PDB file of N, CA and C in Angstrom:
ATOM      1  N   MET L   1      66.938  89.668 -20.054  1.00  0.00           N
ATOM      2  CA  MET L   1      66.839  90.347 -21.328  1.00  0.00           C
ATOM      3  C   MET L   1      68.181  90.216 -22.037  1.00  0.00           C
ATOM      4  N   ASP L   2      68.221  89.469 -23.119  1.00  0.00           N
ATOM      5  CA  ASP L   2      69.462  89.263 -23.858  1.00  0.00           C
ATOM      6  C   ASP L   2      69.390  89.924 -25.230  1.00  0.00           C
ATOM      7  N   CYS L   3      69.309  91.239 -25.240  1.00  0.00           N
ATOM      8  CA  CYS L   3      69.303  91.973 -26.509  1.00  0.00           C
ATOM      9  C   CYS L   3      70.696  91.988 -27.115  1.00  0.00           C
ATOM     10  N   PHE L   4      71.684  91.999 -26.250  1.00  0.00           N
ATOM     11  CA  PHE L   4      73.066  92.070 -26.688  1.00  0.00           C
ATOM     12  C   PHE L   4      73.818  90.871 -26.090  1.00  0.00           C
ATOM     13  N   PRO L   5      74.561  90.111 -26.913  1.00  0.00           N
ATOM     14  CA  PRO L   5      75.297  88.964 -26.383  1.00  0.00           C
ATOM     15  C   PRO L   5      76.468  89.369 -25.487  1.00  0.00           C
ATOM     16  N   LYS L   6      76.995  90.542 -25.689  1.00  0.00           N
ATOM     17  CA  LYS L   6      78.085  91.048 -24.851  1.00  0.00           C
ATOM     18  C   LYS L   6      77.672  92.426 -24.364  1.00  0.00           C
ATOM     19  N   GLU L   7      78.443  92.971 -23.461  1.00  0.00           N
ATOM     20  CA  GLU L   7      78.100  94.304 -22.961  1.00  0.00           C
ATOM     21  C   GLU L   7      78.152  95.310 -24.107  1.00  0.00           C
ATOM     22  N   PRO L   8      77.051  96.041 -24.324  1.00  0.00           N
ATOM     23  CA  PRO L   8      77.027  96.976 -25.447  1.00  0.00           C
ATOM     24  C   PRO L   8      77.860  98.222 -25.161  1.00  0.00           C
ATOM     25  N   SER L   9      78.461  98.718 -26.202  1.00  0.00           N
ATOM     26  CA  SER L   9      79.195  99.979 -26.070  1.00  0.00           C
ATOM     27  C   SER L   9      78.180 101.123 -26.095  1.00  0.00           C
ATOM     28  N   ALA L  10      78.646 102.292 -25.792  1.00  0.00           N
ATOM     29  CA  ALA L  10      77.769 103.469 -25.806  1.00  0.00           C
ATOM     30  C   ALA L  10      77.221 103.707 -27.208  1.00  0.00           C
ATOM     31  N   ASP L  11      78.061 103.479 -28.234  1.00  0.00           N
ATOM     32  CA  ASP L  11      77.615 103.656 -29.621  1.00  0.00           C
ATOM     33  C   ASP L  11      76.533 102.652 -29.987  1.00  0.00           C
ATOM     34  N   GLU L  12      76.690 101.404 -29.531  1.00  0.00           N
ATOM     35  CA  GLU L  12      75.680 100.383 -29.818  1.00  0.00           C
ATOM     36  C   GLU L  12      74.353 100.714 -29.133  1.00  0.00           C
ATOM     37  N   LEU L  13      74.430 101.202 -27.900  1.00  0.00           N
ATOM     38  CA  LEU L  13      73.202 101.595 -27.209  1.00  0.00           C
ATOM     39  C   LEU L  13      72.528 102.784 -27.893  1.00  0.00           C
ATOM     40  N   ASP L  14      73.345 103.741 -28.337  1.00  0.00           N
ATOM     41  CA  ASP L  14      72.785 104.877 -29.068  1.00  0.00           C
ATOM     42  C   ASP L  14      72.089 104.422 -30.345  1.00  0.00           C
ATOM     43  N   LEU L  15      72.717 103.505 -31.055  1.00  0.00           N
ATOM     44  CA  LEU L  15      72.132 102.975 -32.283  1.00  0.00           C
ATOM     45  C   LEU L  15      70.846 102.207 -31.986  1.00  0.00           C
ATOM     46  N   PHE L  16      70.835 101.473 -30.887  1.00  0.00           N
ATOM     47  CA  PHE L  16      69.666 100.679 -30.498  1.00  0.00           C
ATOM     48  C   PHE L  16      68.481 101.575 -30.144  1.00  0.00           C
ATOM     49  N   PHE L  17      68.722 102.665 -29.407  1.00  0.00           N
ATOM     50  CA  PHE L  17      67.647 103.524 -28.936  1.00  0.00           C
ATOM     51  C   PHE L  17      67.339 104.702 -29.857  1.00  0.00           C
ATOM     52  N   SER L  18      68.179 104.992 -30.828  1.00  0.00           N
ATOM     53  CA  SER L  18      67.987 106.199 -31.631  1.00  0.00           C
ATOM     54  C   SER L  18      66.644 106.243 -32.371  1.00  0.00           C
ATOM     55  N   PRO L  19      66.129 105.137 -32.949  1.00  0.00           N
ATOM     56  CA  PRO L  19      64.813 105.251 -33.592  1.00  0.00           C
ATOM     57  C   PRO L  19      63.703 105.622 -32.597  1.00  0.00           C
ATOM     58  N   LEU L  20      63.761 105.064 -31.413  1.00  0.00           N
ATOM     59  CA  LEU L  20      62.753 105.386 -30.400  1.00  0.00           C
ATOM     60  C   LEU L  20      62.879 106.832 -29.950  1.00  0.00           C
ATOM     61  N   GLU L  21      64.106 107.265 -29.737  1.00  0.00           N
ATOM     62  CA  GLU L  21      64.317 108.641 -29.287  1.00  0.00           C
ATOM     63  C   GLU L  21      63.925 109.645 -30.360  1.00  0.00           C
ATOM     64  N   ARG L  22      64.246 109.329 -31.623  1.00  0.00           N
ATOM     65  CA  ARG L  22      63.850 110.229 -32.716  1.00  0.00           C
ATOM     66  C   ARG L  22      62.329 110.340 -32.777  1.00  0.00           C
ATOM     67  N   THR L  23      61.647 109.230 -32.611  1.00  0.00           N
ATOM     68  CA  THR L  23      60.188 109.240 -32.641  1.00  0.00           C
ATOM     69  C   THR L  23      59.627 110.005 -31.449  1.00  0.00           C
ATOM     70  N   SER L  24      60.199 109.795 -30.286  1.00  0.00           N
ATOM     71  CA  SER L  24      59.660 110.443 -29.083  1.00  0.00           C
ATOM     72  C   SER L  24      59.854 111.954 -29.112  1.00  0.00           C
ATOM     73  N   HIS L  25      60.824 112.450 -29.851  1.00  0.00           N
ATOM     74  CA  HIS L  25      61.058 113.895 -29.903  1.00  0.00           C
ATOM     75  C   HIS L  25      59.984 114.628 -30.704  1.00  0.00           C
ATOM     76  N   TRP L  26      59.170 113.888 -31.454  1.00  0.00           N
ATOM     77  CA  TRP L  26      58.091 114.528 -32.198  1.00  0.00           C
ATOM     78  C   TRP L  26      56.941 114.947 -31.283  1.00  0.00           C
ATOM     79  N   PHE L  27      56.757 114.247 -30.166  1.00  0.00           N
ATOM     80  CA  PHE L  27      55.629 114.546 -29.287  1.00  0.00           C
ATOM     81  C   PHE L  27      55.643 115.971 -28.737  1.00  0.00           C
ATOM     82  N   PRO L  28      56.763 116.481 -28.208  1.00  0.00           N
ATOM     83  CA  PRO L  28      56.740 117.877 -27.744  1.00  0.00           C
ATOM     84  C   PRO L  28      56.522 118.869 -28.885  1.00  0.00           C
ATOM     85  N   THR L  29      57.028 118.540 -30.075  1.00  0.00           N
ATOM     86  CA  THR L  29      56.812 119.415 -31.229  1.00  0.00           C
ATOM     87  C   THR L  29      55.330 119.479 -31.581  1.00  0.00           C
ATOM     88  N   ILE L  30      54.693 118.308 -31.609  1.00  0.00           N
ATOM     89  CA  ILE L  30      53.258 118.255 -31.899  1.00  0.00           C
ATOM     90  C   ILE L  30      52.483 119.017 -30.830  1.00  0.00           C
ATOM     91  N   ALA L  31      52.866 118.839 -29.571  1.00  0.00           N
ATOM     92  CA  ALA L  31      52.182 119.540 -28.478  1.00  0.00           C
ATOM     93  C   ALA L  31      52.323 121.053 -28.623  1.00  0.00           C
ATOM     94  N   SER L  32      53.521 121.511 -28.933  1.00  0.00           N
ATOM     95  CA  SER L  32      53.744 122.952 -29.088  1.00  0.00           C
ATOM     96  C   SER L  32      52.947 123.511 -30.258  1.00  0.00           C
ATOM     97  N   LEU L  33      52.965 122.796 -31.377  1.00  0.00           N
ATOM     98  CA  LEU L  33      52.204 123.259 -32.541  1.00  0.00           C
ATOM     99  C   LEU L  33      50.709 123.276 -32.257  1.00  0.00           C
ATOM    100  N   ALA L  34      50.217 122.256 -31.560  1.00  0.00           N
ATOM    101  CA  ALA L  34      48.788 122.204 -31.241  1.00  0.00           C
ATOM    102  C   ALA L  34      48.391 123.376 -30.351  1.00  0.00           C
ATOM    103  N   MET L  35      49.223 123.684 -29.355  1.00  0.00           N
ATOM    104  CA  MET L  35      48.914 124.819 -28.474  1.00  0.00           C
ATOM    105  C   MET L  35      48.935 126.132 -29.255  1.00  0.00           C
ATOM    106  N   LEU L  36      49.917 126.277 -30.147  1.00  0.00           N
ATOM    107  CA  LEU L  36      49.993 127.512 -30.931  1.00  0.00           C
ATOM    108  C   LEU L  36      48.828 127.626 -31.915  1.00  0.00           C
ATOM    109  N   LEU L  37      48.434 126.505 -32.516  1.00  0.00           N
ATOM    110  CA  LEU L  37      47.274 126.538 -33.415  1.00  0.00           C
ATOM    111  C   LEU L  37      45.996 126.839 -32.639  1.00  0.00           C
ATOM    112  N   GLY L  38      45.891 126.310 -31.428  1.00  0.00           N
ATOM    113  CA  GLY L  38      44.747 126.641 -30.573  1.00  0.00           C
ATOM    114  C   GLY L  38      44.713 128.122 -30.239  1.00  0.00           C
ATOM    115  N   LEU L  39      45.880 128.674 -29.935  1.00  0.00           N
ATOM    116  CA  LEU L  39      45.966 130.108 -29.650  1.00  0.00           C
ATOM    117  C   LEU L  39      45.620 130.933 -30.895  1.00  0.00           C
ATOM    118  N   LEU L  40      46.116 130.497 -32.037  1.00  0.00           N
ATOM    119  CA  LEU L  40      45.796 131.200 -33.286  1.00  0.00           C
ATOM    120  C   LEU L  40      44.288 131.174 -33.537  1.00  0.00           C
ATOM    121  N   GLY L  41      43.667 130.020 -33.320  1.00  0.00           N
ATOM    122  CA  GLY L  41      42.219 129.926 -33.483  1.00  0.00           C
ATOM    123  C   GLY L  41      41.474 130.823 -32.516  1.00  0.00           C
ATOM    124  N   THR L  42      41.992 130.941 -31.314  1.00  0.00           N
ATOM    125  CA  THR L  42      41.383 131.829 -30.319  1.00  0.00           C
ATOM    126  C   THR L  42      41.452 133.279 -30.791  1.00  0.00           C
ATOM    127  N   VAL L  43      42.596 133.684 -31.263  1.00  0.00           N
ATOM    128  CA  VAL L  43      42.766 135.062 -31.734  1.00  0.00           C
ATOM    129  C   VAL L  43      41.868 135.319 -32.950  1.00  0.00           C
ATOM    130  N   ILE L  44      41.803 134.372 -33.865  1.00  0.00           N
ATOM    131  CA  ILE L  44      40.945 134.530 -35.047  1.00  0.00           C
ATOM    132  C   ILE L  44      39.471 134.608 -34.630  1.00  0.00           C
ATOM    133  N   GLY L  45      39.065 133.755 -33.690  1.00  0.00           N
ATOM    134  CA  GLY L  45      37.677 133.773 -33.231  1.00  0.00           C
ATOM    135  C   GLY L  45      37.292 135.083 -32.578  1.00  0.00           C
ATOM    136  N   ILE L  46      38.161 135.597 -31.731  1.00  0.00           N
ATOM    137  CA  ILE L  46      37.891 136.887 -31.074  1.00  0.00           C
ATOM    138  C   ILE L  46      37.879 138.013 -32.111  1.00  0.00           C
ATOM    139  N   ASN L  47      38.822 137.965 -33.040  1.00  0.00           N
ATOM    140  CA  ASN L  47      38.871 138.967 -34.100  1.00  0.00           C
ATOM    141  C   ASN L  47      37.587 138.931 -34.934  1.00  0.00           C
ATOM    142  N   THR L  48      37.112 137.739 -35.247  1.00  0.00           N
ATOM    143  CA  THR L  48      35.868 137.591 -36.005  1.00  0.00           C
ATOM    144  C   THR L  48      34.694 138.174 -35.227  1.00  0.00           C
ATOM    145  N   ALA L  49      34.649 137.883 -33.936  1.00  0.00           N
ATOM    146  CA  ALA L  49      33.550 138.405 -33.112  1.00  0.00           C
ATOM    147  C   ALA L  49      33.541 139.932 -33.118  1.00  0.00           C
ATOM    148  N   PHE L  50      34.698 140.544 -32.949  1.00  0.00           N
ATOM    149  CA  PHE L  50      34.753 142.003 -32.955  1.00  0.00           C
ATOM    150  C   PHE L  50      34.463 142.557 -34.348  1.00  0.00           C
ATOM    151  N   GLY L  51      34.891 141.849 -35.382  1.00  0.00           N
ATOM    152  CA  GLY L  51      34.585 142.273 -36.750  1.00  0.00           C
ATOM    153  C   GLY L  51      33.092 142.250 -37.024  1.00  0.00           C
ATOM    154  N   GLU L  52      32.399 141.225 -36.523  1.00  0.00           N
ATOM    155  CA  GLU L  52      30.943 141.151 -36.705  1.00  0.00           C
ATOM    156  C   GLU L  52      30.243 142.263 -35.941  1.00  0.00           C
ATOM    157  N   MET L  53      30.723 142.563 -34.731  1.00  0.00           N
ATOM    158  CA  MET L  53      30.131 143.661 -33.969  1.00  0.00           C
ATOM    159  C   MET L  53      30.326 144.985 -34.697  1.00  0.00           C
ATOM    160  N   GLU L  54      31.513 145.163 -35.273  1.00  0.00           N
ATOM    161  CA  GLU L  54      31.781 146.397 -35.997  1.00  0.00           C
ATOM    162  C   GLU L  54      30.896 146.501 -37.235  1.00  0.00           C
ATOM    163  N   ALA L  55      30.729 145.389 -37.952  1.00  0.00           N
ATOM    164  CA  ALA L  55      29.924 145.394 -39.171  1.00  0.00           C
ATOM    165  C   ALA L  55      28.452 145.670 -38.862  1.00  0.00           C
ATOM    166  N   GLN L  56      27.961 145.147 -37.750  1.00  0.00           N
ATOM    167  CA  GLN L  56      26.551 145.345 -37.392  1.00  0.00           C
ATOM    168  C   GLN L  56      26.326 146.650 -36.629  1.00  0.00           C
ATOM    169  N   LYS L  57      27.402 147.314 -36.293  1.00  0.00           N
ATOM    170  CA  LYS L  57      27.349 148.592 -35.569  1.00  0.00           C
ATOM    171  C   LYS L  57      26.572 148.481 -34.253  1.00  0.00           C
ATOM    172  N   LYS L  58      26.657 147.296 -33.633  1.00  0.00           N
ATOM    173  CA  LYS L  58      26.042 147.153 -32.322  1.00  0.00           C
ATOM    174  C   LYS L  58      26.837 146.154 -31.497  1.00  0.00           C
ATOM    175  N   VAL L  59      26.820 146.368 -30.214  1.00  0.00           N
ATOM    176  CA  VAL L  59      27.491 145.478 -29.281  1.00  0.00           C
ATOM    177  C   VAL L  59      26.411 144.654 -28.600  1.00  0.00           C
ATOM    178  N   SER L  60      26.458 143.363 -28.857  1.00  0.00           N
ATOM    179  CA  SER L  60      25.480 142.499 -28.206  1.00  0.00           C
ATOM    180  C   SER L  60      26.114 141.154 -27.902  1.00  0.00           C
ATOM    181  N   LEU L  61      25.546 140.503 -26.936  1.00  0.00           N
ATOM    182  CA  LEU L  61      26.043 139.198 -26.526  1.00  0.00           C
ATOM    183  C   LEU L  61      25.867 138.175 -27.643  1.00  0.00           C
ATOM    184  N   GLU L  62      24.798 138.272 -28.392  1.00  0.00           N
ATOM    185  CA  GLU L  62      24.540 137.322 -29.484  1.00  0.00           C
ATOM    186  C   GLU L  62      25.630 137.387 -30.557  1.00  0.00           C
ATOM    187  N   VAL L  63      26.030 138.591 -30.882  1.00  0.00           N
ATOM    188  CA  VAL L  63      27.067 138.775 -31.896  1.00  0.00           C
ATOM    189  C   VAL L  63      28.412 138.271 -31.369  1.00  0.00           C
ATOM    190  N   LEU L  64      28.702 138.579 -30.140  1.00  0.00           N
ATOM    191  CA  LEU L  64      29.973 138.208 -29.538  1.00  0.00           C
ATOM    192  C   LEU L  64      30.075 136.706 -29.274  1.00  0.00           C
ATOM    193  N   ALA L  65      28.962 136.078 -28.957  1.00  0.00           N
ATOM    194  CA  ALA L  65      28.965 134.667 -28.538  1.00  0.00           C
ATOM    195  C   ALA L  65      29.493 133.723 -29.610  1.00  0.00           C
ATOM    196  N   GLY L  66      29.130 133.949 -30.870  1.00  0.00           N
ATOM    197  CA  GLY L  66      29.581 133.053 -31.943  1.00  0.00           C
ATOM    198  C   GLY L  66      31.095 133.023 -32.083  1.00  0.00           C
ATOM    199  N   GLY L  67      31.708 134.188 -32.074  1.00  0.00           N
ATOM    200  CA  GLY L  67      33.165 134.263 -32.195  1.00  0.00           C
ATOM    201  C   GLY L  67      33.877 133.685 -30.985  1.00  0.00           C
ATOM    202  N   ILE L  68      33.335 133.953 -29.811  1.00  0.00           N
ATOM    203  CA  ILE L  68      33.949 133.409 -28.594  1.00  0.00           C
ATOM    204  C   ILE L  68      33.802 131.889 -28.562  1.00  0.00           C
ATOM    205  N   LYS L  69      32.672 131.377 -29.027  1.00  0.00           N
ATOM    206  CA  LYS L  69      32.471 129.926 -29.085  1.00  0.00           C
ATOM    207  C   LYS L  69      33.520 129.287 -29.999  1.00  0.00           C
ATOM    208  N   ASP L  70      33.735 129.889 -31.163  1.00  0.00           N
ATOM    209  CA  ASP L  70      34.764 129.368 -32.080  1.00  0.00           C
ATOM    210  C   ASP L  70      36.148 129.443 -31.438  1.00  0.00           C
ATOM    211  N   ALA L  71      36.420 130.530 -30.745  1.00  0.00           N
ATOM    212  CA  ALA L  71      37.715 130.696 -30.087  1.00  0.00           C
ATOM    213  C   ALA L  71      37.930 129.616 -29.034  1.00  0.00           C
ATOM    214  N   LEU L  72      36.917 129.369 -28.235  1.00  0.00           N
ATOM    215  CA  LEU L  72      37.035 128.341 -27.202  1.00  0.00           C
ATOM    216  C   LEU L  72      37.163 126.942 -27.808  1.00  0.00           C
ATOM    217  N   ASN L  73      36.456 126.681 -28.894  1.00  0.00           N
ATOM    218  CA  ASN L  73      36.544 125.361 -29.541  1.00  0.00           C
ATOM    219  C   ASN L  73      37.948 125.088 -30.070  1.00  0.00           C
ATOM    220  N   THR L  74      38.590 126.092 -30.658  1.00  0.00           N
ATOM    221  CA  THR L  74      39.949 125.861 -31.158  1.00  0.00           C
ATOM    222  C   THR L  74      40.938 125.697 -30.013  1.00  0.00           C
ATOM    223  N   THR L  75      40.712 126.413 -28.914  1.00  0.00           N
ATOM    224  CA  THR L  75      41.571 126.245 -27.744  1.00  0.00           C
ATOM    225  C   THR L  75      41.429 124.834 -27.188  1.00  0.00           C
ATOM    226  N   ILE L  76      40.198 124.365 -27.083  1.00  0.00           N
ATOM    227  CA  ILE L  76      39.946 123.003 -26.598  1.00  0.00           C
ATOM    228  C   ILE L  76      40.611 121.979 -27.508  1.00  0.00           C
ATOM    229  N   ALA L  77      40.459 122.148 -28.814  1.00  0.00           N
ATOM    230  CA  ALA L  77      41.066 121.200 -29.764  1.00  0.00           C
ATOM    231  C   ALA L  77      42.585 121.173 -29.617  1.00  0.00           C
ATOM    232  N   GLY L  78      43.198 122.341 -29.473  1.00  0.00           N
ATOM    233  CA  GLY L  78      44.647 122.401 -29.298  1.00  0.00           C
ATOM    234  C   GLY L  78      45.102 121.703 -28.031  1.00  0.00           C
ATOM    235  N   LEU L  79      44.370 121.911 -26.957  1.00  0.00           N
ATOM    236  CA  LEU L  79      44.728 121.267 -25.691  1.00  0.00           C
ATOM    237  C   LEU L  79      44.481 119.763 -25.723  1.00  0.00           C
ATOM    238  N   LEU L  80      43.447 119.326 -26.448  1.00  0.00           N
ATOM    239  CA  LEU L  80      43.165 117.890 -26.568  1.00  0.00           C
ATOM    240  C   LEU L  80      44.265 117.153 -27.327  1.00  0.00           C
ATOM    241  N   VAL L  81      45.007 117.862 -28.143  1.00  0.00           N
ATOM    242  CA  VAL L  81      46.150 117.258 -28.830  1.00  0.00           C
ATOM    243  C   VAL L  81      47.416 117.423 -27.986  1.00  0.00           C
ATOM    244  N   ALA L  82      47.608 118.598 -27.409  1.00  0.00           N
ATOM    245  CA  ALA L  82      48.857 118.906 -26.702  1.00  0.00           C
ATOM    246  C   ALA L  82      49.043 118.089 -25.432  1.00  0.00           C
ATOM    247  N   ILE L  83      48.005 117.959 -24.633  1.00  0.00           N
ATOM    248  CA  ILE L  83      48.143 117.276 -23.342  1.00  0.00           C
ATOM    249  C   ILE L  83      48.521 115.806 -23.513  1.00  0.00           C
ATOM    250  N   PRO L  84      47.805 115.033 -24.350  1.00  0.00           N
ATOM    251  CA  PRO L  84      48.229 113.630 -24.537  1.00  0.00           C
ATOM    252  C   PRO L  84      49.611 113.508 -25.176  1.00  0.00           C
ATOM    253  N   SER L  85      49.962 114.437 -26.063  1.00  0.00           N
ATOM    254  CA  SER L  85      51.284 114.384 -26.687  1.00  0.00           C
ATOM    255  C   SER L  85      52.387 114.502 -25.649  1.00  0.00           C
ATOM    256  N   LEU L  86      52.261 115.446 -24.739  1.00  0.00           N
ATOM    257  CA  LEU L  86      53.268 115.601 -23.690  1.00  0.00           C
ATOM    258  C   LEU L  86      53.265 114.403 -22.742  1.00  0.00           C
ATOM    259  N   PHE L  87      52.082 113.879 -22.457  1.00  0.00           N
ATOM    260  CA  PHE L  87      51.961 112.716 -21.578  1.00  0.00           C
ATOM    261  C   PHE L  87      52.665 111.498 -22.189  1.00  0.00           C
ATOM    262  N   PHE L  88      52.392 111.212 -23.463  1.00  0.00           N
ATOM    263  CA  PHE L  88      53.012 110.055 -24.106  1.00  0.00           C
ATOM    264  C   PHE L  88      54.511 110.251 -24.312  1.00  0.00           C
ATOM    265  N   HIS L  89      54.933 111.485 -24.509  1.00  0.00           N
ATOM    266  CA  HIS L  89      56.365 111.755 -24.616  1.00  0.00           C
ATOM    267  C   HIS L  89      57.077 111.365 -23.328  1.00  0.00           C
ATOM    268  N   ARG L  90      56.491 111.745 -22.206  1.00  0.00           N
ATOM    269  CA  ARG L  90      57.099 111.416 -20.913  1.00  0.00           C
ATOM    270  C   ARG L  90      57.115 109.902 -20.695  1.00  0.00           C
ATOM    271  N   ILE L  91      56.044 109.221 -21.065  1.00  0.00           N
ATOM    272  CA  ILE L  91      55.985 107.758 -20.924  1.00  0.00           C
ATOM    273  C   ILE L  91      57.076 107.098 -21.764  1.00  0.00           C
ATOM    274  N   ILE L  92      57.213 107.505 -23.007  1.00  0.00           N
ATOM    275  CA  ILE L  92      58.217 106.906 -23.893  1.00  0.00           C
ATOM    276  C   ILE L  92      59.619 107.178 -23.373  1.00  0.00           C
ATOM    277  N   GLU L  93      59.885 108.409 -22.940  1.00  0.00           N
ATOM    278  CA  GLU L  93      61.211 108.715 -22.385  1.00  0.00           C
ATOM    279  C   GLU L  93      61.528 107.829 -21.184  1.00  0.00           C
ATOM    280  N   ASN L  94      60.550 107.661 -20.302  1.00  0.00           N
ATOM    281  CA  ASN L  94      60.768 106.829 -19.118  1.00  0.00           C
ATOM    282  C   ASN L  94      60.983 105.368 -19.492  1.00  0.00           C
ATOM    283  N   LYS L  95      60.262 104.870 -20.495  1.00  0.00           N
ATOM    284  CA  LYS L  95      60.453 103.479 -20.935  1.00  0.00           C
ATOM    285  C   LYS L  95      61.842 103.276 -21.534  1.00  0.00           C
ATOM    286  N   ILE L  96      62.296 104.228 -22.326  1.00  0.00           N
ATOM    287  CA  ILE L  96      63.637 104.136 -22.910  1.00  0.00           C
ATOM    288  C   ILE L  96      64.689 104.111 -21.801  1.00  0.00           C
ATOM    289  N   LEU L  97      64.546 104.992 -20.828  1.00  0.00           N
ATOM    290  CA  LEU L  97      65.477 105.025 -19.703  1.00  0.00           C
ATOM    291  C   LEU L  97      65.432 103.718 -18.919  1.00  0.00           C
ATOM    292  N   TYR L  98      64.238 103.193 -18.681  1.00  0.00           N
ATOM    293  CA  TYR L  98      64.073 101.951 -17.929  1.00  0.00           C
ATOM    294  C   TYR L  98      64.739 100.779 -18.657  1.00  0.00           C
ATOM    295  N   VAL L  99      64.510 100.657 -19.962  1.00  0.00           N
ATOM    296  CA  VAL L  99      65.104  99.551 -20.721  1.00  0.00           C
ATOM    297  C   VAL L  99      66.621  99.686 -20.767  1.00  0.00           C
ATOM    298  N   SER L 100      67.134 100.898 -20.929  1.00  0.00           N
ATOM    299  CA  SER L 100      68.590 101.069 -20.948  1.00  0.00           C
ATOM    300  C   SER L 100      69.201 100.716 -19.599  1.00  0.00           C
ATOM    301  N   GLU L 101      68.506 101.047 -18.516  1.00  0.00           N
ATOM    302  CA  GLU L 101      68.995 100.671 -17.187  1.00  0.00           C
ATOM    303  C   GLU L 101      68.952  99.152 -17.001  1.00  0.00           C
ATOM    304  N   LEU L 102      67.900  98.511 -17.516  1.00  0.00           N
ATOM    305  CA  LEU L 102      67.822  97.047 -17.437  1.00  0.00           C
ATOM    306  C   LEU L 102      68.973  96.381 -18.189  1.00  0.00           C
ATOM    307  N   ILE L 103      69.285  96.898 -19.357  1.00  0.00           N
ATOM    308  CA  ILE L 103      70.393  96.335 -20.141  1.00  0.00           C
ATOM    309  C   ILE L 103      71.701  96.501 -19.381  1.00  0.00           C
ATOM    310  N   ALA L 104      71.924  97.694 -18.847  1.00  0.00           N
ATOM    311  CA  ALA L 104      73.167  97.938 -18.098  1.00  0.00           C
ATOM    312  C   ALA L 104      73.230  97.054 -16.850  1.00  0.00           C
ATOM    313  N   LYS L 105      72.109  96.928 -16.150  1.00  0.00           N
ATOM    314  CA  LYS L 105      72.070  96.109 -14.934  1.00  0.00           C
ATOM    315  C   LYS L 105      72.278  94.633 -15.272  1.00  0.00           C
ATOM    316  N   ASP L 106      71.701  94.167 -16.370  1.00  0.00           N
ATOM    317  CA  ASP L 106      71.825  92.783 -16.793  1.00  0.00           C
ATOM    318  C   ASP L 106      73.288  92.441 -17.074  1.00  0.00           C
ATOM    319  N   HIS L 107      73.991  93.352 -17.743  1.00  0.00           N
ATOM    320  CA  HIS L 107      75.396  93.082 -18.075  1.00  0.00           C
ATOM    321  C   HIS L 107      76.306  93.273 -16.859  1.00  0.00           C
ATOM    322  N   THR L 108      75.910  94.079 -15.911  1.00  0.00           N
ATOM    323  CA  THR L 108      76.667  94.222 -14.675  1.00  0.00           C
ATOM    324  C   THR L 108      76.554  92.938 -13.844  1.00  0.00           C
ATOM    325  N   LYS L 109      75.358  92.336 -13.862  1.00  0.00           N
ATOM    326  CA  LYS L 109      75.118  91.119 -13.111  1.00  0.00           C
ATOM    327  C   LYS L 109      75.889  89.929 -13.670  1.00  0.00           C
ATOM    328  N   THR L 110      76.041  89.859 -14.987  1.00  0.00           N
ATOM    329  CA  THR L 110      76.689  88.707 -15.612  1.00  0.00           C
ATOM    330  C   THR L 110      78.189  88.745 -15.502  1.00  0.00           C
ATOM    331  N   LYS L 111      78.760  89.840 -15.085  1.00  0.00           N
ATOM    332  CA  LYS L 111      80.233  89.918 -14.964  1.00  0.00           C
ATOM    333  C   LYS L 111      80.735  89.159 -13.790  1.00  0.00           C
TER     334      LYS L 111
END
């Protein structure tokens, strides 16, 4: 791998990897936001279910089920975004580390 004709300095390596690292830092943010939005949807769904029970002045499974279904759907949606985001973040971090080690090893070998 000859990305650099001479051994790169720390600043050159930082410049080389900074776009990748900046991009990879968005994944945990997206994961956190997705989990929080899923939680918010869960709270709204449960609140809606209890509001419907209060409005109908009766406690029944039918009334409760709709709100709980919505709550579970938003939780599922949040997790479907959060889990892959964290997974891909870890993959990208490991690839960046692997390539930087390859560059360092390549220049150590040529000395």
